[in-house]
């Protein structure tokens, strides 16, 4: 088969592409500018002309994907702004929403061979503000809080709210599109929601700091033990700061299986490994890189309180992908970047 992967140069997208190519797919990736083509083609040089890259300069423009969807059976759509420095919420919301609806419109109009579209949503579209008591979330939950925050406060809304609102609104727009056009589309939609994504990268980056936001923060918190401005974190930080995570290779695998399995059709699926605290990252990293800060040695993973967990039974049932441990993932990241950070 042939697959389209949007934002092909991204952290997650490069792993999706590699796995699709290994499964025998031909892949067409989209990037935003000409200069990104050659370095990306280099990453997949072994696969020859099974991998092509096309430029879609502005994913918010009507018909942006009209050419790109032609002749593909599967669309994987991970392209979306992933950062915490938007001023206006629309800097993230517009590309997330219009980009997603745009892919679907093009698939409806020109994707005559498309059978499935897999959208990379986020656990941030599931859960908003962390509660003060532990809570387990499922696919039935939607992060209304971040959307409300952005609506009420505009540019004064929290950075995380702006990003998460973009993911809520984009996923919702995708489901609305499918509902509205259900009589005329020849494909179905799956939305997968990953939490923090960690792992080694295939991207042509020299330093971890050049990677996306989740890995930038991973390196800061784990290897350097500092905040954004380079100030060392307080000991307490490591036992408080945390969420849930998945290895980038496992997320890519889950997304691909979501594109294959009949029973995933029309489903929203949380793809999350397990919860972590900053101290878990430190403990795992110190085994492979002794320079990592000690953090809080009194910490015991077994007694840690995780305020956010996810019910992952749906992914187990529909996808059945086995996830790597935090230790394995950490080791692979450190192996890749040792001495380069
Ligand atoms: P990256 O930043 O590595 O990749 C994002 C991709 O989207 C890049 O190709 C980027 O292109 C493209 N992109 C960003 N903004 C725009 C825009 N305005 N117009 C067109 N393309 C754009 O992030 P990830 O690989 O981590 O993220 C992939 C997906 O996974 C996203 O949908 C994200 O929301 C989701 N996700 C990520 C998590 C994480 O922890 N990393 C957690 C949960 C979900 P360019 O390089 O040109 O900017």
Short mmCIF file of C-alpha atoms and ligand atoms in Angstrom, two decimals:
data_model
loop_
_atom_site.label_atom_id
_atom_site.label_comp_id
_atom_site.label_asym_id
_atom_site.label_seq_id
_atom_site.Cartn_x
_atom_site.Cartn_y
_atom_site.Cartn_z
CA UNK A 1 0.00 0.00 0.00
CA UNK A 2 0.85 3.66 -0.04
CA UNK A 3 0.66 6.03 2.93
CA UNK A 4 0.69 9.79 3.33
CA UNK A 5 2.41 11.12 6.47
CA UNK A 6 2.03 14.84 7.26
CA UNK A 7 4.78 16.81 9.02
CA UNK A 8 7.17 14.10 7.92
CA UNK A 9 10.23 15.65 9.55
CA UNK A 10 8.70 15.54 13.06
CA UNK A 11 9.92 13.47 16.02
CA UNK A 12 6.99 11.06 15.91
CA UNK A 13 6.43 11.21 12.14
CA UNK A 14 9.93 9.97 11.29
CA UNK A 15 9.31 6.83 13.35
CA UNK A 16 5.89 6.35 11.73
CA UNK A 17 7.58 6.55 8.33
CA UNK A 18 10.37 4.17 9.20
CA UNK A 19 7.91 1.57 10.48
CA UNK A 20 5.64 1.93 7.46
CA UNK A 21 8.60 1.51 5.11
CA UNK A 22 9.74 -1.56 7.05
CA UNK A 23 6.26 -3.01 6.62
CA UNK A 24 6.58 -2.59 2.86
CA UNK A 25 4.51 0.55 2.41
CA UNK A 26 5.49 3.28 0.00
CA UNK A 27 5.40 6.58 1.85
CA UNK A 28 4.77 10.14 0.75
CA UNK A 29 5.72 12.67 3.41
CA UNK A 30 4.84 16.33 3.51
CA UNK A 31 7.15 19.07 4.83
CA UNK A 32 6.74 22.83 4.95
CA UNK A 33 9.75 23.89 2.92
CA UNK A 34 12.06 22.72 0.18
CA UNK A 35 15.12 22.82 2.45
CA UNK A 36 13.70 20.01 4.61
CA UNK A 37 13.52 17.51 1.75
CA UNK A 38 17.16 16.47 1.30
CA UNK A 39 18.03 15.85 4.98
CA UNK A 40 14.85 13.83 5.39
CA UNK A 41 15.45 11.76 2.26
CA UNK A 42 18.89 11.04 3.67
CA UNK A 43 17.33 9.48 6.80
CA UNK A 44 15.45 6.98 4.64
CA UNK A 45 18.08 6.58 1.91
CA UNK A 46 18.00 2.78 2.35
CA UNK A 47 14.43 2.67 1.11
CA UNK A 48 15.17 4.34 -2.23
CA UNK A 49 12.17 5.58 -4.15
CA UNK A 50 9.72 3.92 -1.75
CA UNK A 51 9.95 7.24 0.09
CA UNK A 52 9.05 10.57 -1.49
CA UNK A 53 8.68 14.02 0.03
CA UNK A 54 6.42 16.80 -1.19
CA UNK A 55 6.16 20.38 0.03
CA UNK A 56 2.87 21.58 1.51
CA UNK A 57 3.86 25.09 2.41
CA UNK A 58 0.78 26.16 4.34
CA UNK A 59 -1.45 23.43 5.74
CA UNK A 60 -4.15 25.97 6.61
CA UNK A 61 -4.77 26.87 2.96
CA UNK A 62 -7.84 25.40 1.33
CA UNK A 63 -6.97 22.44 -0.85
CA UNK A 64 -3.41 22.28 0.53
CA UNK A 65 -3.43 18.47 0.53
CA UNK A 66 -5.41 17.95 -2.71
CA UNK A 67 -2.38 16.61 -4.59
CA UNK A 68 -0.78 14.85 -1.63
CA UNK A 69 -3.74 12.53 -0.95
CA UNK A 70 -3.94 11.19 -4.49
CA UNK A 71 -3.20 7.49 -4.78
CA UNK A 72 -2.72 6.75 -1.07
CA UNK A 73 -4.57 4.07 0.94
CA UNK A 74 -3.72 5.38 4.38
CA UNK A 75 -3.25 8.85 5.83
CA UNK A 76 -1.32 9.44 9.05
CA UNK A 77 -1.74 13.03 10.24
CA UNK A 78 0.62 14.01 13.07
CA UNK A 79 1.50 17.53 11.78
CA UNK A 80 0.53 20.13 14.38
CA UNK A 81 2.33 22.91 16.26
CA UNK A 82 3.89 21.41 19.40
CA UNK A 83 5.37 24.21 21.51
CA UNK A 84 4.71 26.37 24.53
CA UNK A 85 5.40 29.81 23.11
CA UNK A 86 2.27 30.89 21.28
CA UNK A 87 1.16 34.44 22.00
CA UNK A 88 -2.26 34.32 20.38
CA UNK A 89 -4.05 30.97 20.93
CA UNK A 90 -4.86 30.94 17.21
CA UNK A 91 -1.18 30.51 16.38
CA UNK A 92 -1.72 26.90 17.45
CA UNK A 93 -5.43 26.45 17.03
CA UNK A 94 -5.64 27.54 13.39
CA UNK A 95 -2.95 25.19 12.00
CA UNK A 96 -4.17 22.33 14.22
CA UNK A 97 -7.83 22.67 13.25
CA UNK A 98 -7.57 23.88 9.66
CA UNK A 99 -4.71 21.50 8.94
CA UNK A 100 -6.76 18.55 10.17
CA UNK A 101 -9.99 19.55 8.45
CA UNK A 102 -7.95 20.35 5.34
CA UNK A 103 -6.49 16.84 5.20
CA UNK A 104 -9.98 15.38 5.57
CA UNK A 105 -11.48 17.68 2.92
CA UNK A 106 -8.76 16.73 0.47
CA UNK A 107 -9.26 13.05 1.32
CA UNK A 108 -12.98 13.44 0.66
CA UNK A 109 -12.45 15.21 -2.65
CA UNK A 110 -9.38 13.46 -4.10
CA UNK A 111 -8.50 10.53 -1.86
CA UNK A 112 -10.39 7.99 -3.91
CA UNK A 113 -8.22 5.10 -2.70
CA UNK A 114 -8.01 6.20 0.97
CA UNK A 115 -9.40 3.64 3.40
CA UNK A 116 -8.37 5.07 6.72
CA UNK A 117 -7.18 8.33 8.28
CA UNK A 118 -5.30 8.16 11.57
CA UNK A 119 -5.11 11.44 13.46
CA UNK A 120 -2.53 11.92 16.22
CA UNK A 121 -4.47 13.62 18.97
CA UNK A 122 -3.12 13.89 22.51
CA UNK A 123 -3.85 12.97 26.12
CA UNK A 124 -4.02 16.75 26.40
CA UNK A 125 -7.29 16.50 24.49
CA UNK A 126 -8.52 14.10 27.17
CA UNK A 127 -7.36 15.65 30.42
CA UNK A 128 -6.96 19.35 31.26
CA UNK A 129 -6.03 20.82 34.60
CA UNK A 130 -4.69 18.27 37.06
CA UNK A 131 -7.00 17.64 39.99
CA UNK A 132 -5.73 17.56 43.57
CA UNK A 133 -6.78 13.97 44.07
CA UNK A 134 -5.80 11.09 41.77
CA UNK A 135 -8.06 10.56 38.78
CA UNK A 136 -8.19 7.94 36.07
CA UNK A 137 -9.31 9.21 32.67
CA UNK A 138 -10.75 7.34 29.72
CA UNK A 139 -11.68 8.03 26.09
CA UNK A 140 -15.02 9.39 27.34
CA UNK A 141 -13.23 12.41 28.85
CA UNK A 142 -12.59 15.62 26.95
CA UNK A 143 -10.39 18.46 28.11
CA UNK A 144 -13.01 21.20 28.23
CA UNK A 145 -10.96 23.17 30.77
CA UNK A 146 -8.23 24.26 28.36
CA UNK A 147 -10.77 25.35 25.73
CA UNK A 148 -12.62 27.34 28.39
CA UNK A 149 -9.36 28.90 29.59
CA UNK A 150 -8.45 30.01 26.08
CA UNK A 151 -11.96 31.34 25.39
CA UNK A 152 -12.04 33.28 28.65
CA UNK A 153 -8.50 34.64 28.72
CA UNK A 154 -7.29 34.68 25.12
CA UNK A 155 -3.60 35.45 24.94
CA UNK A 156 -3.40 35.51 28.76
CA UNK A 157 -4.40 31.83 28.92
CA UNK A 158 -1.77 29.34 30.08
CA UNK A 159 0.71 28.08 27.47
CA UNK A 160 -0.32 24.51 28.07
CA UNK A 161 -3.98 25.50 27.67
CA UNK A 162 -3.24 27.02 24.27
CA UNK A 163 -1.54 23.87 23.04
CA UNK A 164 -4.09 21.52 24.58
CA UNK A 165 -7.03 23.56 23.30
CA UNK A 166 -5.60 23.24 19.79
CA UNK A 167 -5.58 19.46 20.18
CA UNK A 168 -9.14 19.31 21.59
CA UNK A 169 -10.53 21.53 18.87
CA UNK A 170 -8.69 19.73 16.07
CA UNK A 171 -9.80 16.29 17.21
CA UNK A 172 -13.36 17.46 17.68
CA UNK A 173 -13.35 19.06 14.23
CA UNK A 174 -12.20 15.76 12.77
CA UNK A 175 -15.05 13.80 14.38
CA UNK A 176 -17.54 16.49 13.33
CA UNK A 177 -16.28 16.28 9.76
CA UNK A 178 -16.73 12.51 9.69
CA UNK A 179 -20.23 12.79 11.15
CA UNK A 180 -21.23 15.44 8.64
CA UNK A 181 -19.92 13.53 5.62
CA UNK A 182 -20.60 9.97 6.70
CA UNK A 183 -22.77 9.28 3.67
CA UNK A 184 -20.08 10.31 1.19
CA UNK A 185 -16.69 9.26 2.60
CA UNK A 186 -15.10 5.98 1.64
CA UNK A 187 -12.73 5.89 4.64
CA UNK A 188 -12.94 5.84 8.39
CA UNK A 189 -11.16 7.81 11.09
CA UNK A 190 -9.16 6.72 14.13
CA UNK A 191 -7.85 9.23 16.68
CA UNK A 192 -5.04 8.12 18.97
CA UNK A 193 -4.15 10.08 22.10
CA UNK A 194 -0.54 9.75 23.32
CA UNK A 195 0.78 11.38 26.51
CA UNK A 196 4.37 12.71 26.82
CA UNK A 197 6.45 11.11 24.11
CA UNK A 198 10.06 10.25 24.93
CA UNK A 199 12.65 8.29 23.01
CA UNK A 200 15.55 8.36 20.59
CA UNK A 201 15.15 10.29 17.39
CA UNK A 202 15.64 9.60 13.71
CA UNK A 203 15.59 13.31 12.95
CA UNK A 204 18.83 14.79 11.71
CA UNK A 205 19.48 16.74 14.93
CA UNK A 206 22.85 17.09 16.60
CA UNK A 207 21.73 18.16 20.04
CA UNK A 208 18.76 17.12 22.14
CA UNK A 209 17.90 20.78 22.59
CA UNK A 210 17.00 20.96 18.89
CA UNK A 211 14.29 18.37 19.29
CA UNK A 212 10.64 18.95 20.05
CA UNK A 213 9.22 20.16 23.31
CA UNK A 214 8.73 16.88 25.15
CA UNK A 215 12.35 15.83 24.53
CA UNK A 216 13.72 19.28 25.26
CA UNK A 217 12.03 19.11 28.66
CA UNK A 218 13.20 15.51 29.13
CA UNK A 219 16.78 16.58 28.70
CA UNK A 220 16.45 19.62 30.89
CA UNK A 221 14.78 17.77 33.73
CA UNK A 222 16.81 14.59 33.46
CA UNK A 223 20.30 15.30 32.29
CA UNK A 224 20.67 18.87 33.41
CA UNK A 225 18.20 19.05 36.27
CA UNK A 226 17.32 22.63 35.37
CA UNK A 227 14.30 24.64 34.34
CA UNK A 228 13.90 26.62 31.10
CA UNK A 229 16.27 29.35 32.23
CA UNK A 230 18.99 26.93 33.29
CA UNK A 231 18.28 27.26 37.03
CA UNK A 232 18.73 23.98 38.93
CA UNK A 233 15.44 22.46 40.03
CA UNK A 234 14.58 22.15 43.71
CA UNK A 235 14.70 18.61 45.06
CA UNK A 236 10.89 18.62 45.47
CA UNK A 237 10.43 19.24 41.79
CA UNK A 238 11.46 15.73 40.86
CA UNK A 239 8.93 14.04 43.09
CA UNK A 240 6.10 16.39 42.06
CA UNK A 241 6.60 16.92 38.34
CA UNK A 242 5.24 14.14 36.19
CA UNK A 243 2.52 12.81 33.90
CA UNK A 244 2.23 9.65 31.85
CA UNK A 245 4.43 8.72 28.92
CA UNK A 246 5.01 6.48 25.92
CA UNK A 247 8.16 5.69 23.94
CA UNK A 248 8.13 7.31 20.50
CA UNK A 249 8.64 3.95 18.78
CA UNK A 250 5.72 2.42 20.63
CA UNK A 251 3.50 5.41 19.83
CA UNK A 252 4.41 5.04 16.16
CA UNK A 253 3.69 1.31 16.30
CA UNK A 254 0.30 1.91 17.94
CA UNK A 255 -0.59 4.50 15.29
CA UNK A 256 0.29 2.07 12.53
CA UNK A 257 -1.68 -0.78 14.08
CA UNK A 258 -4.54 1.72 14.44
CA UNK A 259 -4.29 2.17 10.69
CA UNK A 260 -4.46 -1.58 10.06
CA UNK A 261 -7.00 -3.11 12.42
CA UNK A 262 -10.57 -3.25 11.20
CA UNK A 263 -11.96 -2.98 14.74
CA UNK A 264 -10.21 0.36 15.34
CA UNK A 265 -12.51 2.08 12.83
CA UNK A 266 -14.23 5.14 14.26
CA UNK A 267 -12.48 4.83 17.62
CA UNK A 268 -10.76 7.29 19.91
CA UNK A 269 -7.90 5.41 21.61
CA UNK A 270 -5.61 6.46 24.46
CA UNK A 271 -2.12 5.11 23.82
CA UNK A 272 -0.30 5.59 27.12
CA UNK A 273 2.31 3.45 28.80
CA UNK A 274 2.37 4.48 32.45
CA UNK A 275 2.80 7.34 34.87
CA UNK A 276 6.16 8.87 35.78
CA UNK A 277 7.65 11.43 38.08
CA UNK A 278 10.79 13.41 37.33
CA UNK A 279 12.59 11.25 39.88
CA UNK A 280 11.77 8.10 37.88
CA UNK A 281 13.50 9.70 34.91
CA UNK A 282 16.52 10.60 37.00
CA UNK A 283 16.75 7.13 38.48
CA UNK A 284 16.56 5.48 35.08
CA UNK A 285 19.03 7.91 33.52
CA UNK A 286 21.60 7.68 36.31
CA UNK A 287 22.16 4.02 35.51
CA UNK A 288 23.52 4.99 32.11
CA UNK A 289 24.84 8.49 32.77
CA UNK A 290 26.22 9.06 36.26
CA UNK A 291 26.39 12.86 35.83
CA UNK A 292 22.59 13.06 36.13
CA UNK A 293 21.46 14.92 39.28
CA UNK A 294 20.55 12.78 42.28
CA UNK A 295 17.24 14.51 42.99
CA UNK A 296 15.44 13.10 46.01
CA UNK A 297 16.89 9.81 47.20
CA UNK A 298 14.05 9.21 49.64
CA UNK A 299 11.65 8.70 46.71
CA UNK A 300 10.02 5.30 46.31
CA UNK A 301 8.22 4.64 43.02
CA UNK A 302 5.82 2.21 44.68
CA UNK A 303 4.43 4.82 47.03
CA UNK A 304 4.39 7.78 44.62
CA UNK A 305 1.03 9.45 44.09
CA UNK A 306 0.14 9.87 40.44
CA UNK A 307 -2.65 12.40 40.06
CA UNK A 308 -3.27 11.47 36.44
CA UNK A 309 -3.60 7.96 35.08
CA UNK A 310 -5.38 6.66 32.01
CA UNK A 311 -7.58 3.66 31.43
CA UNK A 312 -5.77 1.92 28.60
CA UNK A 313 -7.95 -1.14 28.28
CA UNK A 314 -9.30 0.00 24.93
CA UNK A 315 -5.83 0.14 23.37
CA UNK A 316 -5.04 -3.27 24.85
CA UNK A 317 -8.20 -4.71 23.38
CA UNK A 318 -8.13 -3.03 19.95
CA UNK A 319 -4.42 -2.61 19.26
CA UNK A 320 -2.55 -4.95 21.60
CA UNK A 321 0.82 -3.19 21.26
CA UNK A 322 3.35 -4.04 23.95
CA UNK A 323 5.22 -1.01 25.29
CA UNK A 324 8.87 -0.64 26.31
CA UNK A 325 9.87 0.10 29.89
CA UNK A 326 11.01 3.56 30.95
CA UNK A 327 14.43 2.08 31.60
CA UNK A 328 14.81 0.72 28.07
CA UNK A 329 13.60 3.95 26.56
CA UNK A 330 15.92 6.03 28.74
CA UNK A 331 18.91 3.86 27.90
CA UNK A 332 18.30 4.28 24.17
CA UNK A 333 18.01 8.07 24.43
CA UNK A 334 21.21 8.32 26.41
CA UNK A 335 23.09 6.01 24.06
CA UNK A 336 22.12 8.27 21.18
CA UNK A 337 23.03 11.57 22.77
CA UNK A 338 25.89 10.69 25.14
CA UNK A 339 28.40 13.48 24.98
CA UNK A 340 26.34 15.58 22.60
CA UNK A 341 24.01 17.47 24.95
P1 LIG B 1 7.35 17.74 16.35
O1 LIG B 1 7.41 19.18 16.71
O2 LIG B 1 8.61 16.99 16.28
O3 LIG B 1 6.60 17.57 14.96
C1 LIG B 1 5.56 18.40 14.57
C2 LIG B 1 5.41 18.37 13.06
O4 LIG B 1 4.32 19.23 12.72
C3 LIG B 1 6.64 18.91 12.33
O5 LIG B 1 6.78 18.25 11.12
C4 LIG B 1 6.27 20.36 12.11
O6 LIG B 1 6.89 20.95 10.97
C5 LIG B 1 4.79 20.24 11.86
N1 LIG B 1 4.14 21.53 12.13
C6 LIG B 1 4.21 22.24 13.28
N2 LIG B 1 3.54 23.39 13.15
C7 LIG B 1 3.05 23.41 11.89
C8 LIG B 1 2.28 24.34 11.14
N3 LIG B 1 1.88 25.50 11.68
N4 LIG B 1 1.98 24.04 9.88
C9 LIG B 1 2.41 22.88 9.34
N5 LIG B 1 3.13 21.97 9.98
C10 LIG B 1 3.45 22.22 11.25
O7 LIG B 1 6.35 17.10 17.40
P2 LIG B 1 5.93 15.57 17.66
O8 LIG B 1 6.47 14.69 16.64
O9 LIG B 1 6.21 15.28 19.07
O10 LIG B 1 4.35 15.68 17.53
C11 LIG B 1 3.63 14.99 16.55
C12 LIG B 1 2.17 14.93 16.96
O11 LIG B 1 2.05 14.25 18.20
C13 LIG B 1 1.49 16.29 17.17
O12 LIG B 1 0.20 16.23 16.62
C14 LIG B 1 1.42 16.42 18.67
O13 LIG B 1 0.36 17.25 19.06
C15 LIG B 1 1.24 14.98 19.08
N6 LIG B 1 1.65 14.74 20.46
C16 LIG B 1 2.96 14.91 20.85
C17 LIG B 1 3.33 14.68 22.16
C18 LIG B 1 4.74 14.82 22.63
O14 LIG B 1 4.98 14.66 23.82
N7 LIG B 1 5.70 15.09 21.79
C19 LIG B 1 2.34 14.28 23.15
C20 LIG B 1 1.01 14.09 22.63
C21 LIG B 1 0.70 14.33 21.33
P3 LIG B 1 8.13 21.97 11.11
O15 LIG B 1 9.31 21.15 11.46
O16 LIG B 1 8.22 22.59 9.77
O17 LIG B 1 7.77 22.94 12.18
#
